Structure formats: structure tokens, C-alpha cells
Amino acid sequence: MDKLEKTLESRTVRPTAMRLLVLKFLLQKKVAVSLTNIEEYFDNSERTTLYRTLKTFEENGIVHQIDDGTGTIKYAVCEENCNCELEQDLHLHFYCNNCDETVCLTEYKIPHINLPEGYLAENVNLVIKGLCEKCSGH
Amino acid sequence: MDKLEKTLESRTVRPTAMRLLVLKFLLQKKVAVSLTNIEEYFDNSERTTLYRTLKTFEENGIVHQIDDGTGTIKYAVCEENCNCELEQDLHLHFYCNNCDETVCLTEYKIPHINLPEGYLAENVNLVIKGLCEKCSGH
DNA sequence: TTTATAGATGCAATGGAAGTGCATTTAGTG
DNA sequence: CACTAAATGCACTTCCATTGCATCTATAAA
């Protein structure tokens, strides 16, 4: 629990009870979660508080948003050396059509893409959809 | 106008007045448009009709959806040899942070991505955000 | 210890977009 | 002309993101 507190404090985020619980939850999940996921997990919790908790986390580099194309935003804890603030590097995301889970494939980087003359890239988002290892049957 | 009708009929879509107008609009736009965009263009048109028109177009390979990460679905007319039904054509999409427009870069294919053992790709979506040629200033 | 105050939380409400059910109209077919 | 299937219009519902404001709480200053 102490480690969680330190994580928050090192990012100048006050370690309230709720924030610690949310962070713990996010860390133990290996997949990206939506606001609704968290809301369901903490049974009678305030959606707004969770929403703002995630927002605070995001603003302070604790989590990053993932748009996996399902329409709802997912969140995942930033890696040690996650440079998502740089709007670059950006590993890719995999969404499973079967189990409806989204994972960060942090080891898998997005290859460099050539753009037409005049286009300036600031951010890249690559989502692959298909079957994850659990659901593909091999 | 005759050409538009033929496009629809070759796809077994009945060429109603509204559908022809929507198709014409989509064709003249060089960027991907949202349902709301179309609704605004055809001032007092029925959102539902437009919604179902786009759905029909999509089901018949006339347009394809684009998820550019803004949260709202965009639509673009399929190219001559667009094989978006195959879930594998895989050109990339560019979203301009400045002018808020999304374009299909049909010439630019998504490179092959290696996935971890057990993962099965069915669909790939790559969106690059940044500044388009109009907004980058060069 | 009390007080001031900034920050965190809870509640209510808004707004945008997708999607559906059903009644009505329209357009092809016999 | 009449029948039928498709297309359209209207009224909802649902889901999620987001905000305003009131209230509570914890930390720092007096």
C-alpha cells in the first residue's frame, strides 16, 4: 500500500483512499479498463469521482487513455518508461473481438510511417482487432 | 446524376432522392464525414434517414466507416478497388488536430505488424493525428 | 487547538451520438 | 388499380462523457 502512495505522491497527486483503490485496481488488471469497468468493480461508487480520478491520473502521467475503436475510452497504467506524454513512441493496442478486452502490447512498437508531403504527425494510434491468445485457441 | 444512380443500382441499392444527394455529397467531399456533418449540410433532414442511408451504403460496399479516435464515426466513399469488406485493405487515416478533418490516405498502406504468439489479427486500424497539408503551413 | 482554504467528493443535470420500434408514406410489381 | 415491400419520419431510449455547484475533508497557518 505504501508503494501505491509513493507512486501518487511522486506525481504530486494526493493519495486519497479512493485514488489508492483505483490505482491498485488498475495495476492488478492486465488489460485496459473503461470508466464503467471501474464503476462496476467498486459497486456503489461515484462515477464522477472515478471520472475525475482518472483524469487526474492522466494529467499526471500515471495512466494513459486508449482508444480501441469500441467507442468507449479505456485506461491503462503507464509503464516505467512510458512516454505517452510525448505523443510519440506509442506501442500498439490489441482488442479482442471475442472477450472484449483491450491489451497494451508495450513490446510492440508502431513502425515508422511515411506521410505525404506537408503532413505533420503528432500522434499515432494503432489498434489491431482480432482474437487474443486466450480466445484464439492456440 | 445518372452516374450516381448507376453506382447505387450496381450495388442493389434503390436510388432514392435522398440517397442520391447523400452519395453526391460524400463524393464531392474529399474528407471523411460524420453523420452530424451530413445532417447539418442537409439542413432539416431526418437524422434517422441519414443514419440508415449510411448503414445501407456501408452494408453494400459503397462507403466504409472510419474510426479516427474522435469518438464519432466518420464515413468515406469506397475507392474503386476498396476491399474494406475484407477487413484487410488497410490504408491509413489522418486526422488533423487543427481543422478537425479526417482523410483517407489510400495510397499509404499499413505495414505488416508482428503480433505475439497466439494473437490473431482480423482488422487493423491506424490513425495518425497531426497537421494536414493545409494547416501545417508547408 | 482552532480556523482558513484548497482540494476532493457527491449529486444532479446536460449534451452528443448511436440505435430502435412503430406508424406512415412511397415506389415498384403484378 | 391494388398489393407489397422498402423507405422515411417521429418519438423514444440508452450509453457515455462532461460540467456546475454544494458539501465535505484534510492540510497548513494562526
Coordinates of C-alpha atoms in Angstrom, one line a residue, chain B:
Chain B
M1 CA -26.8 12.3 -61.8
D2 CA -27.1 9.3 -64.0
K3 CA -23.7 8.1 -62.8
L4 CA -24.8 8.3 -59.2
E5 CA -27.9 6.2 -59.9
K6 CA -25.8 3.6 -61.6
T7 CA -23.5 3.4 -58.7
L8 CA -26.3 2.7 -56.4
E9 CA -28.1 0.3 -58.7
S10 CA -25.0 -1.7 -59.3
R11 CA -24.9 -2.3 -55.6
T12 CA -28.6 -3.2 -55.4
V13 CA -29.4 0.0 -53.5
R14 CA -32.6 1.8 -54.7
P15 CA -31.6 5.2 -55.9
T16 CA -34.0 7.4 -53.9
A17 CA -33.7 11.2 -54.0
M18 CA -32.1 11.4 -50.5
R19 CA -29.6 8.6 -51.2
L20 CA -28.5 10.3 -54.4
L21 CA -28.0 13.5 -52.6
V22 CA -26.1 11.9 -49.8
L23 CA -23.9 10.0 -52.2
K24 CA -23.2 13.1 -54.2
F25 CA -22.3 15.0 -51.0
L26 CA -20.0 12.2 -49.9
L27 CA -18.3 12.1 -53.3
Q28 CA -17.6 15.8 -53.5
K29 CA -16.2 15.9 -50.0
K30 CA -12.6 14.8 -50.1
V31 CA -12.6 14.1 -46.4
A32 CA -14.5 11.6 -44.2
V33 CA -17.7 13.0 -42.8
S34 CA -19.8 12.2 -39.8
L35 CA -23.5 11.7 -39.6
T36 CA -23.8 15.1 -38.0
N37 CA -21.8 16.7 -40.8
I38 CA -24.4 15.4 -43.3
E39 CA -27.3 16.3 -41.1
E40 CA -26.0 19.9 -40.9
Y41 CA -25.5 20.1 -44.6
F42 CA -29.0 18.9 -45.5
D43 CA -30.5 21.4 -43.1
N44 CA -33.7 20.0 -42.0
S45 CA -33.2 16.4 -42.8
E46 CA -34.1 13.4 -40.8
R47 CA -31.2 12.1 -38.8
T48 CA -32.6 8.6 -38.8
T49 CA -33.0 8.5 -42.6
L50 CA -29.4 9.6 -43.0
Y51 CA -28.3 7.1 -40.4
R52 CA -30.0 4.3 -42.2
T53 CA -28.8 5.6 -45.6
L54 CA -25.2 5.4 -44.4
K55 CA -25.9 2.0 -42.9
T56 CA -27.3 0.7 -46.2
F57 CA -24.4 2.2 -48.1
E58 CA -22.0 0.5 -45.8
E59 CA -23.7 -2.8 -46.0
N60 CA -23.4 -2.7 -49.8
G61 CA -19.8 -1.6 -50.0
I62 CA -20.5 1.9 -51.1
V63 CA -18.9 3.6 -48.1
H64 CA -16.8 2.4 -45.2
Q65 CA -16.6 3.6 -41.6
I66 CA -13.6 5.3 -40.2
D67 CA -12.8 5.4 -36.5
D68 CA -10.5 8.4 -36.2
G69 CA -10.4 8.4 -32.5
T70 CA -12.5 11.5 -32.0
G71 CA -15.4 9.4 -30.7
T72 CA -17.7 9.9 -33.7
I73 CA -17.8 7.6 -36.6
K74 CA -16.8 9.0 -40.0
Y75 CA -17.7 7.8 -43.4
A76 CA -15.9 7.8 -46.7
V77 CA -16.8 6.5 -50.1
C78 CA -15.0 3.4 -51.0
E79 CA -12.4 3.6 -53.7
E80 CA -12.7 1.7 -57.0
N81 CA -10.8 -1.2 -55.6
C82 CA -11.6 -0.7 -52.0
N83 CA -11.6 -4.0 -50.3
C84 CA -12.7 -2.8 -46.9
E85 CA -15.2 -5.7 -46.7
L86 CA -12.2 -8.0 -46.4
E87 CA -11.3 -6.3 -43.2
Q88 CA -7.9 -6.1 -44.7
D89 CA -7.4 -3.3 -47.2
L90 CA -5.8 -1.2 -44.5
H91 CA -5.0 2.2 -45.8
L92 CA -4.4 4.6 -43.0
H93 CA -6.3 7.6 -41.8
F94 CA -5.1 11.0 -40.9
Y95 CA -6.9 13.3 -38.5
C96 CA -6.0 17.0 -38.4
N97 CA -5.9 18.4 -34.9
N98 CA -6.3 21.9 -36.4
C99 CA -9.1 21.7 -38.9
D100 CA -10.7 18.7 -37.4
E101 CA -10.9 16.9 -40.7
T102 CA -10.2 13.2 -41.4
V103 CA -8.8 12.0 -44.7
C104 CA -8.2 8.5 -46.1
L105 CA -4.6 8.2 -47.2
T106 CA -5.5 5.4 -49.6
E107 CA -2.1 5.3 -51.1
Y108 CA -0.5 4.7 -47.8
K109 CA -0.8 1.1 -46.6
I110 CA -0.3 -0.1 -43.1
P111 CA 2.9 -2.1 -42.8
H112 CA 2.7 -5.6 -41.6
I113 CA 2.8 -5.9 -37.8
N114 CA 4.1 -8.8 -35.9
L115 CA 2.0 -10.0 -33.1
P116 CA 2.8 -12.1 -30.0
E117 CA 2.3 -15.8 -30.3
G118 CA -1.4 -16.8 -30.2
Y119 CA -2.8 -13.4 -31.3
L120 CA -4.9 -13.5 -34.4
A121 CA -5.4 -10.2 -36.3
E122 CA -8.7 -9.7 -38.1
N123 CA -8.7 -6.0 -38.5
V124 CA -6.2 -3.2 -38.3
N125 CA -6.9 0.5 -37.7
L126 CA -4.2 3.1 -37.9
V127 CA -4.9 6.7 -37.3
I128 CA -2.2 9.4 -37.4
K129 CA -3.1 12.7 -35.8
G130 CA -1.3 15.9 -36.5
L131 CA -1.5 18.7 -39.0
C132 CA -2.6 18.2 -42.6
E133 CA -1.1 19.9 -45.6
K134 CA -3.5 22.8 -45.4
C135 CA -2.7 23.5 -41.7
S136 CA 1.0 22.7 -41.4
G137 CA 1.9 25.7 -43.4
H138 CA 4.1 24.0 -45.9

